[in-house]
PDB file of C-alpha atoms and ligand atoms in Angstrom:
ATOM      1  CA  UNK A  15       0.000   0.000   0.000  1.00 59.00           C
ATOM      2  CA  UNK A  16       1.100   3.378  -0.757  1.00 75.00           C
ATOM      3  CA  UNK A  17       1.949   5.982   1.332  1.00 82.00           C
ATOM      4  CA  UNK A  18      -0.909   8.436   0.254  1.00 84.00           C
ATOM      5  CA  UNK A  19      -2.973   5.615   0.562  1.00 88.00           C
ATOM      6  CA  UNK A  20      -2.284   4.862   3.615  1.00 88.00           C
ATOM      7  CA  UNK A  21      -2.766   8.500   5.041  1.00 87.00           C
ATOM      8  CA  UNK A  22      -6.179   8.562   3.158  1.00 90.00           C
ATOM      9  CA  UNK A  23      -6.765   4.848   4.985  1.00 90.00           C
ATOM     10  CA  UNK A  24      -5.811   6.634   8.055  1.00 89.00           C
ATOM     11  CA  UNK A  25      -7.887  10.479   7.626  1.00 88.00           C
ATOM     12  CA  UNK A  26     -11.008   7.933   6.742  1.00 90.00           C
ATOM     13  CA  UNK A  27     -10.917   5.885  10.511  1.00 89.00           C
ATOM     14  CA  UNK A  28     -10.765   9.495  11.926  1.00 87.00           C
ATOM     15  CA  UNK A  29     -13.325  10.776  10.558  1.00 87.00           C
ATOM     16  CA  UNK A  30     -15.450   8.152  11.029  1.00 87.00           C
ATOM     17  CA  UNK A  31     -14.590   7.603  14.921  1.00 82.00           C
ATOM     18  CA  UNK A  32     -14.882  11.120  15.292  1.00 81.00           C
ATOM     19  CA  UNK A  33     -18.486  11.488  13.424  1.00 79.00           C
ATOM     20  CA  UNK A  34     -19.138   8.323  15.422  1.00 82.00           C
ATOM     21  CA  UNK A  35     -18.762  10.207  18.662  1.00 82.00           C
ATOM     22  CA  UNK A  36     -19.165  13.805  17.313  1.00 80.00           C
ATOM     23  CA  UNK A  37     -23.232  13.288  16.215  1.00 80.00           C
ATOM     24  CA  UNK A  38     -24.869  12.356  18.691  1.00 81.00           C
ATOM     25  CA  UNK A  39     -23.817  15.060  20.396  1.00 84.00           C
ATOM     26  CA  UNK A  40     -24.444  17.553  17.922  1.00 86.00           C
ATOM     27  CA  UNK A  41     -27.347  20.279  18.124  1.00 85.00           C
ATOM     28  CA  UNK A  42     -30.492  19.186  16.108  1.00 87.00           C
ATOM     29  CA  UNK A  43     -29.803  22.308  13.635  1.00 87.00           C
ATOM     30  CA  UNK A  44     -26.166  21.148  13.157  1.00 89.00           C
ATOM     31  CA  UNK A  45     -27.118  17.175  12.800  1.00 90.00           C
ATOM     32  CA  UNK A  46     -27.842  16.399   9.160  1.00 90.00           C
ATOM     33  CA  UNK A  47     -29.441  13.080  10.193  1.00 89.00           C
ATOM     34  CA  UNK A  48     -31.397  14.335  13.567  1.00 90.00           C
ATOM     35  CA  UNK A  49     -35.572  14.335  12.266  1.00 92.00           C
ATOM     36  CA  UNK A  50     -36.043  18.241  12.142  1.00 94.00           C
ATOM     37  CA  UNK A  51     -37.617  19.974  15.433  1.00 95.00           C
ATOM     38  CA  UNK A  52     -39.556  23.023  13.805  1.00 96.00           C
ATOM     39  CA  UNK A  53     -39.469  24.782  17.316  1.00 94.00           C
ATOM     40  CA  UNK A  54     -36.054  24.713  17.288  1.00 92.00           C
ATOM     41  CA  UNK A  55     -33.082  27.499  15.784  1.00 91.00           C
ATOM     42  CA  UNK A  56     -32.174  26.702  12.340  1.00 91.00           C
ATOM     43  CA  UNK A  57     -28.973  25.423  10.955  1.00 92.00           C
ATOM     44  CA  UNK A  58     -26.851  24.804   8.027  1.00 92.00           C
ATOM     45  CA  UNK A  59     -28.989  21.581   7.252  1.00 93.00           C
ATOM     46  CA  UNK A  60     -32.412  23.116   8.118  1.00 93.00           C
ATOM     47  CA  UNK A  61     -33.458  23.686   4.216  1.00 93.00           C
ATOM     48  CA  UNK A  62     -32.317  20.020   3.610  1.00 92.00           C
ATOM     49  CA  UNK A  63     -34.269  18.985   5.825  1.00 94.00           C
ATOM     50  CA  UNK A  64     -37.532  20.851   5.385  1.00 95.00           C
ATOM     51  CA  UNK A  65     -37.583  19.964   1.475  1.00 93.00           C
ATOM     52  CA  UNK A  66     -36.738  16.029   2.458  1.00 93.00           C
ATOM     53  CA  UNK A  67     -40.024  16.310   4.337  1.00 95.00           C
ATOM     54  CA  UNK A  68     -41.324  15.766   0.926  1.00 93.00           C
ATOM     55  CA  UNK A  69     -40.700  11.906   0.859  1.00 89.00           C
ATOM     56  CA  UNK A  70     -41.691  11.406   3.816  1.00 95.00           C
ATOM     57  CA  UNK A  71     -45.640  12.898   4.861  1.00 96.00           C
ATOM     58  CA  UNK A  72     -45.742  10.856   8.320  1.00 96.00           C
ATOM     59  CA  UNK A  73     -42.596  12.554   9.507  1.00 96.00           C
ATOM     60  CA  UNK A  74     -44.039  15.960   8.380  1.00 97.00           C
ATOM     61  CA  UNK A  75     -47.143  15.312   9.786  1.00 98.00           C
ATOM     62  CA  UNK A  76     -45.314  14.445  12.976  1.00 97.00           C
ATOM     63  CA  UNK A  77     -42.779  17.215  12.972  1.00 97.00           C
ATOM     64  CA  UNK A  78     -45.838  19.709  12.849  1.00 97.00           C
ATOM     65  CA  UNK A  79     -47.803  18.113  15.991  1.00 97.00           C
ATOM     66  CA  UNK A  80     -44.444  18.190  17.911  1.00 96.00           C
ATOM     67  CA  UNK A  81     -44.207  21.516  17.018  1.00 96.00           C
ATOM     68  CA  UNK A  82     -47.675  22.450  18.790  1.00 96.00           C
ATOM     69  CA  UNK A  83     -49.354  23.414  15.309  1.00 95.00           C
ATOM     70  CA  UNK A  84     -52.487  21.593  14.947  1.00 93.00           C
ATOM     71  CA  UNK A  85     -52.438  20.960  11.021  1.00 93.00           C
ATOM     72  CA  UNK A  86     -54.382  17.622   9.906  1.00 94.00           C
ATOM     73  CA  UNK A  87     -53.830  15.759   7.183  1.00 96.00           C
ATOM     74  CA  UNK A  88     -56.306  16.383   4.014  1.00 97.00           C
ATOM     75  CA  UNK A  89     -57.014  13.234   1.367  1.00 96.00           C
ATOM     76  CA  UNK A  90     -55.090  13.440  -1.986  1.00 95.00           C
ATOM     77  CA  UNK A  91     -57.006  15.625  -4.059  1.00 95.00           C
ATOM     78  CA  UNK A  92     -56.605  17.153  -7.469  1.00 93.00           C
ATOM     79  CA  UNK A  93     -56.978  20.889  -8.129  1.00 93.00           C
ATOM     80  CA  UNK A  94     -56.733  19.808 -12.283  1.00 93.00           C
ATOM     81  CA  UNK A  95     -55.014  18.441 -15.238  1.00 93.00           C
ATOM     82  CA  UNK A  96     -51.387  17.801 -13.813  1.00 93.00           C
ATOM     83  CA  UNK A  97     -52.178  19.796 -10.634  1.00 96.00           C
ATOM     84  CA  UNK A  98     -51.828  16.852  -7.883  1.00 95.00           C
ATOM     85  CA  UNK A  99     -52.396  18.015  -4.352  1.00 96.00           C
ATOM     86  CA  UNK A 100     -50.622  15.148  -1.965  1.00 96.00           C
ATOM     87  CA  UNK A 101     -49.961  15.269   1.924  1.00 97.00           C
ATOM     88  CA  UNK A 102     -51.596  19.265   2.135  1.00 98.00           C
ATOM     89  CA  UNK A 103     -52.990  20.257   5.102  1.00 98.00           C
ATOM     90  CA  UNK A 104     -54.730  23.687   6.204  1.00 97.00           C
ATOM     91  CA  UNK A 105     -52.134  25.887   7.784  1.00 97.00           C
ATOM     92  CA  UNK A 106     -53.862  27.587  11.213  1.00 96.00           C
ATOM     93  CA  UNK A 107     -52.494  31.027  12.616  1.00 94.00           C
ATOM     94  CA  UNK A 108     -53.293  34.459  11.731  1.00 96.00           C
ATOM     95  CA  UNK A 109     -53.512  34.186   7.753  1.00 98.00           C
ATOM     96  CA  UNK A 110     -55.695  36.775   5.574  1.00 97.00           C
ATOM     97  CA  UNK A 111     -57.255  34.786   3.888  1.00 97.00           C
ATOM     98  CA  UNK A 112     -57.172  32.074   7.058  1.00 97.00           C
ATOM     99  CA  UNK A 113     -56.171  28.613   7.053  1.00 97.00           C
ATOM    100  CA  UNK A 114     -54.405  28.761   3.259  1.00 97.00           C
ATOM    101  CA  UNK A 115     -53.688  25.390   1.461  1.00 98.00           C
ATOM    102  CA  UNK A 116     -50.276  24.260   1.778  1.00 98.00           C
ATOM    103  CA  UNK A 117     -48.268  21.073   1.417  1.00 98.00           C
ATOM    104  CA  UNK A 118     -47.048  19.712   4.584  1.00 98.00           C
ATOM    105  CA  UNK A 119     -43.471  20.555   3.902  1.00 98.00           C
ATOM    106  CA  UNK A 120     -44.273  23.893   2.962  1.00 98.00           C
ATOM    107  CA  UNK A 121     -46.385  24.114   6.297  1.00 98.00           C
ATOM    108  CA  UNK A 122     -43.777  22.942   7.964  1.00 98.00           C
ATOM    109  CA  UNK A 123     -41.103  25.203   6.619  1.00 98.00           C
ATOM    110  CA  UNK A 124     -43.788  28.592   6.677  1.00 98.00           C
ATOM    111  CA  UNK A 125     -43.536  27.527  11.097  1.00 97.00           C
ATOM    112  CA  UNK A 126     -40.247  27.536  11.219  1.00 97.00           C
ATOM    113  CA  UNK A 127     -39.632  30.961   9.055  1.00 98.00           C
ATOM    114  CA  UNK A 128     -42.499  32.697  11.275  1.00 97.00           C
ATOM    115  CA  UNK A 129     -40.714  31.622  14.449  1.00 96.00           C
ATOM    116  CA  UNK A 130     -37.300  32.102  13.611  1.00 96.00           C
ATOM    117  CA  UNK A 131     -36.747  35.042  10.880  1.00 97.00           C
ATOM    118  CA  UNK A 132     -40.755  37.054  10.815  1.00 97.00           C
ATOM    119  CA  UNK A 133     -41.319  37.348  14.038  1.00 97.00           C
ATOM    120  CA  UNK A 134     -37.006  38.083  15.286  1.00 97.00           C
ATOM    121  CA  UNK A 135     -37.382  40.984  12.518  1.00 98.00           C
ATOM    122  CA  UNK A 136     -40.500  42.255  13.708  1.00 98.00           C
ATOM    123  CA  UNK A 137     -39.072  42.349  17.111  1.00 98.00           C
ATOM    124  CA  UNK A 138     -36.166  44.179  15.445  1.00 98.00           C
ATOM    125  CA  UNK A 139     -37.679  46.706  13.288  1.00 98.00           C
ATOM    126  CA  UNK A 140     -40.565  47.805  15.162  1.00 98.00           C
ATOM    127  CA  UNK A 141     -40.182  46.412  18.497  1.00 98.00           C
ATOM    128  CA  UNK A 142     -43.561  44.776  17.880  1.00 97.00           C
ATOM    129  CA  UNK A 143     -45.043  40.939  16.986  1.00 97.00           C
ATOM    130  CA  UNK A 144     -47.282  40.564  14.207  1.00 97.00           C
ATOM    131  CA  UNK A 145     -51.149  40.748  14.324  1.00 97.00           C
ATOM    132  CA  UNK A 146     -51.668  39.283  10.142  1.00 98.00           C
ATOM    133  CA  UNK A 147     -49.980  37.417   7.665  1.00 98.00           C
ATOM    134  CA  UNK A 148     -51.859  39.102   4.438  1.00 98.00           C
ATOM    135  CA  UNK A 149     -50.727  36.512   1.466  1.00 98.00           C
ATOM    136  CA  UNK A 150     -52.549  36.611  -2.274  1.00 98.00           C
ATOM    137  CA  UNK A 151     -52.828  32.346  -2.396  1.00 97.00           C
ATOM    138  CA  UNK A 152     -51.122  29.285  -2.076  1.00 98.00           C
ATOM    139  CA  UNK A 153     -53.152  27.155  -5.238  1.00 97.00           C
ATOM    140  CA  UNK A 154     -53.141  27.820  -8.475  1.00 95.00           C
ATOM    141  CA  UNK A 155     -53.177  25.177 -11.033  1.00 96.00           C
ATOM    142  CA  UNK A 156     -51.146  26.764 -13.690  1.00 95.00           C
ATOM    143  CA  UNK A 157     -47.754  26.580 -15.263  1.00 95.00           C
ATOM    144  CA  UNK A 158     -45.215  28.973 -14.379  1.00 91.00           C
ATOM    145  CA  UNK A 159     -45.020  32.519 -16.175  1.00 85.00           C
ATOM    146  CA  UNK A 160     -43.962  32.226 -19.411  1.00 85.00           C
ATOM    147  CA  UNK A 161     -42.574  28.575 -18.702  1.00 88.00           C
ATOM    148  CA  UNK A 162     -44.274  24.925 -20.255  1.00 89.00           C
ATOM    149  CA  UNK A 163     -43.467  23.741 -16.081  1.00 93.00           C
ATOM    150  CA  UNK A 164     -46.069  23.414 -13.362  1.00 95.00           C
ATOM    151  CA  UNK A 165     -46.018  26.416 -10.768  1.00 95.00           C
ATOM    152  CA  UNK A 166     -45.337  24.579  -7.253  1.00 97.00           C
ATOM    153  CA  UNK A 167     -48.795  26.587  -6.582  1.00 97.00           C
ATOM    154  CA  UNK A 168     -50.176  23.729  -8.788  1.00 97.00           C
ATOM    155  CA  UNK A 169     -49.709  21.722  -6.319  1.00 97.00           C
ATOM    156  CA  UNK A 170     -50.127  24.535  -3.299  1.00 98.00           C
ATOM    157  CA  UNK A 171     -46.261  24.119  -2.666  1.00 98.00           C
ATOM    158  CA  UNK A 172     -45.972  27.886  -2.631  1.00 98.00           C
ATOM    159  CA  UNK A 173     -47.346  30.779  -0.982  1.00 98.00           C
ATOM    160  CA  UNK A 174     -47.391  34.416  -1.787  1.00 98.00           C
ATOM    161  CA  UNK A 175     -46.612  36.994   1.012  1.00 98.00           C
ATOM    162  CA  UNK A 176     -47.953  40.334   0.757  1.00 98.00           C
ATOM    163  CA  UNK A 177     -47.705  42.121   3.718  1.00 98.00           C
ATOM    164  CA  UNK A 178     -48.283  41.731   7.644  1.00 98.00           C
ATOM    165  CA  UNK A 179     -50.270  43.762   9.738  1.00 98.00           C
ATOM    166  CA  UNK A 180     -47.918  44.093  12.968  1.00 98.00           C
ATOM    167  CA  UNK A 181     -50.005  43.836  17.118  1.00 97.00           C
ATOM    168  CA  UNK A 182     -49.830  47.742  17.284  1.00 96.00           C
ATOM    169  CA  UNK A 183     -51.472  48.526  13.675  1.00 97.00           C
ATOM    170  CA  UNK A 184     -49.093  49.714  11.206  1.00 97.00           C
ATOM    171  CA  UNK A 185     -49.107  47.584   8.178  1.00 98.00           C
ATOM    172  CA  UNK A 186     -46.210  46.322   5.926  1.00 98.00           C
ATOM    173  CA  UNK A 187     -46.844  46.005   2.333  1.00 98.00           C
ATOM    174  CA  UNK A 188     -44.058  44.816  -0.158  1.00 98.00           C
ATOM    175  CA  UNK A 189     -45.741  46.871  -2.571  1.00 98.00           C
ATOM    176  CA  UNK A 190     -45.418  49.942  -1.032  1.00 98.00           C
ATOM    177  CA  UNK A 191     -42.214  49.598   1.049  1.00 98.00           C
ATOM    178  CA  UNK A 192     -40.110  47.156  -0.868  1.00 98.00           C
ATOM    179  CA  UNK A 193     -36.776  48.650  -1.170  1.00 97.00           C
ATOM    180  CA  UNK A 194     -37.651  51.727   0.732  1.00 97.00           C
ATOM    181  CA  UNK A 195     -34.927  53.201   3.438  1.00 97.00           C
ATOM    182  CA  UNK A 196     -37.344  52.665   6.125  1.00 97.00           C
ATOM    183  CA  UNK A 197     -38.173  50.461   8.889  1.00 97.00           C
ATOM    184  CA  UNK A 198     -40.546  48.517   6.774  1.00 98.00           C
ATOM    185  CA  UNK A 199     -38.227  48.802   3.797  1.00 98.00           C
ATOM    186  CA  UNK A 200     -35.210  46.879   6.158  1.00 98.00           C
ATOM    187  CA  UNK A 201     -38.046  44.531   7.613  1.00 98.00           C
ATOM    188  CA  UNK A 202     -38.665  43.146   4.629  1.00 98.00           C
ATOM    189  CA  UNK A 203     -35.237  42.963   3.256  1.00 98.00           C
ATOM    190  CA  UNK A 204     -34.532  41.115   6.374  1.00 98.00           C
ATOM    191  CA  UNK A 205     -37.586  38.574   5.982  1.00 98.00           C
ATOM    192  CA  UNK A 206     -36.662  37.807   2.383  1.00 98.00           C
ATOM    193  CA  UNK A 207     -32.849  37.472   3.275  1.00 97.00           C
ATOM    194  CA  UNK A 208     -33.964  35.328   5.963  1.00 97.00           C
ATOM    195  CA  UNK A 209     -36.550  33.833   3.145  1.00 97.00           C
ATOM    196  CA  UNK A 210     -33.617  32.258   1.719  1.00 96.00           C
ATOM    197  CA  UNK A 211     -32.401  30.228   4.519  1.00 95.00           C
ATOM    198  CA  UNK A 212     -35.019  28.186   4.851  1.00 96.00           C
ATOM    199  CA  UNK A 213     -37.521  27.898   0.981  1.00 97.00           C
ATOM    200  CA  UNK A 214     -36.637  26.587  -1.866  1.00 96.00           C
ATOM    201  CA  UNK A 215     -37.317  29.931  -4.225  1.00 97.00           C
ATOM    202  CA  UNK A 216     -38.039  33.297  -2.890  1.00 98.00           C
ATOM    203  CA  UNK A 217     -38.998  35.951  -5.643  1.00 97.00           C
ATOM    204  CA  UNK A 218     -39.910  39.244  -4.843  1.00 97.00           C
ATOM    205  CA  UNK A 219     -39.632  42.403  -6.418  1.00 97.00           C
ATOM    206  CA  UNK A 220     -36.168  42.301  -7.122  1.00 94.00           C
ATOM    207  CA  UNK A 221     -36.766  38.894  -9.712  1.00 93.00           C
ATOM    208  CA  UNK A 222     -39.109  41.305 -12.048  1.00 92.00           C
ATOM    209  CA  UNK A 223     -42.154  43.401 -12.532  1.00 92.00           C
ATOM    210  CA  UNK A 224     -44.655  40.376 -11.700  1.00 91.00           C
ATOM    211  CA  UNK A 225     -44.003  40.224  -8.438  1.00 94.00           C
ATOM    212  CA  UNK A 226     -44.044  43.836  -7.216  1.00 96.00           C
ATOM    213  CA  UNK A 227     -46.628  42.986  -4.625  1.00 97.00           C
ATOM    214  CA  UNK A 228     -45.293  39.751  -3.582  1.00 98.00           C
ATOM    215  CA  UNK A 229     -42.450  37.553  -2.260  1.00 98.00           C
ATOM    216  CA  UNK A 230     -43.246  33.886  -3.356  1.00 98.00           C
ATOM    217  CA  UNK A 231     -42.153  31.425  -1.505  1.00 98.00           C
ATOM    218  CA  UNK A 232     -42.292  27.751  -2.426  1.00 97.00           C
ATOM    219  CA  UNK A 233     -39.933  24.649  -1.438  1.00 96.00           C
ATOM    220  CA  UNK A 234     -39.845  22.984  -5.302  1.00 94.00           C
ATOM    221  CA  UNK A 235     -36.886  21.683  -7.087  1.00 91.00           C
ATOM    222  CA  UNK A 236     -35.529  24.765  -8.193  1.00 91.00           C
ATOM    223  CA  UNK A 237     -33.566  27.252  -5.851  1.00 94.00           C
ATOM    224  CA  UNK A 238     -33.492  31.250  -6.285  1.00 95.00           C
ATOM    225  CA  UNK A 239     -33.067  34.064  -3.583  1.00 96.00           C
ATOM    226  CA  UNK A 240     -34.011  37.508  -5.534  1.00 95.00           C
TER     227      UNK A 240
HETATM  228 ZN1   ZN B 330     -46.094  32.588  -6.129  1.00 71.49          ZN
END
């Protein structure tokens, strides 16, 4: 055996004895093969996780009732021609319009931005929570724009944010205030920045004209952050 060999030989029992002893001990966040705790701070392997959550609906479904979110699971439906809805569920918390349509995984991953980027840069901004999650759909059985490929709202794998209403009153809109030098201008910089971390694809007003009043988030195959 060569000597490079032999130091590869050597690098590979290390690194297996310490993963072997290093893992266990690891935070959730920082443990690729821990099952994800939604409640918990997210971590390099958090968007990994959250979009493996599609192969596997039982370990959504339980991820969300560990998480305290009382989401049940709806039958396999079809919103159309090539527009499958499997493993959705209707997302409580305060939605306008309430209770939107959303694959488990993206349910899932919507908890875990609230809790750990929305409500932080509320807190930040304004030194307030917020009151309303104002979002313009999560189903739409239609290809994307311009594209021969199904939307991931064909399958209610996305959602559209439009603004929040904050617990004192004032209102964010990312029509109005999207890349303003304001409070609510930095807010939502923050919550699409923070967007990115955790969805697939986040376009808001920065990808183009349609989606001036919008950030989309979905957790499909395809990864963007504009
Ligand atoms: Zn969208």
């Amino acid at each position: 055996m060569g000597g490079v060999r032999r130091v590869i030989l050597l690098l590979l029992i290390l690194g297996s004895v310490a993963g072997a002893w290093l893992l266990p001990r690891l935070p959730e966040a920082w443990n690729p093969f821990a099952p994800i705790d939604l409640a918990g701070p997210t971590g390099p392997f958090t968007r990994h996780k959250l979009r493996g959550l599609a192969g596997d609906p039982a370990a959504c479904f339980a991820a969300l009732e560990a998480a305290g979110i009382a989401a049940t699971p709806l039958p396999d439906a079809s919103a159309g021609p090539d527009c499958p809805l499997r493993d959705t569920t209707r997302l409580p918390g305060p939605f306008d319009p309430a209770r939107p349509l959303l694959t488990c995984p993206m349910a899932a991953a919507w908890s875990v931005y609230e809790r750990q980027v929305l409500d932080p840069a509320a807190q930040a901004h304004f030194g307030t929570g917020i009151a309303r999650v104002r979002h313009l759909g999560t189903l739409s059985c239609r290809n994307v724009r311009g594209g021969s490929r199904r939307s991931q709202h064909a399958s209610a794998n996305a959602i559209d944010l439009a603004g929040l209403r904050l617990d004192d009153g004032r209102e964010v809109s990312v029509l109005r205030d999207w890349g303003r030098e304001t409070a609510a201008g930095a807010f939502l910089r923050d919550a699409r920045d923070g967007a990115c971390r955790i969805f697939a694809a986040v376009l808001g007003p920065d990808r183009d004209a349609a989606h001036a009043n919008h950030v989309h988030l979905d957790l499909g195959r395809w990864s963007a952050c504009q």
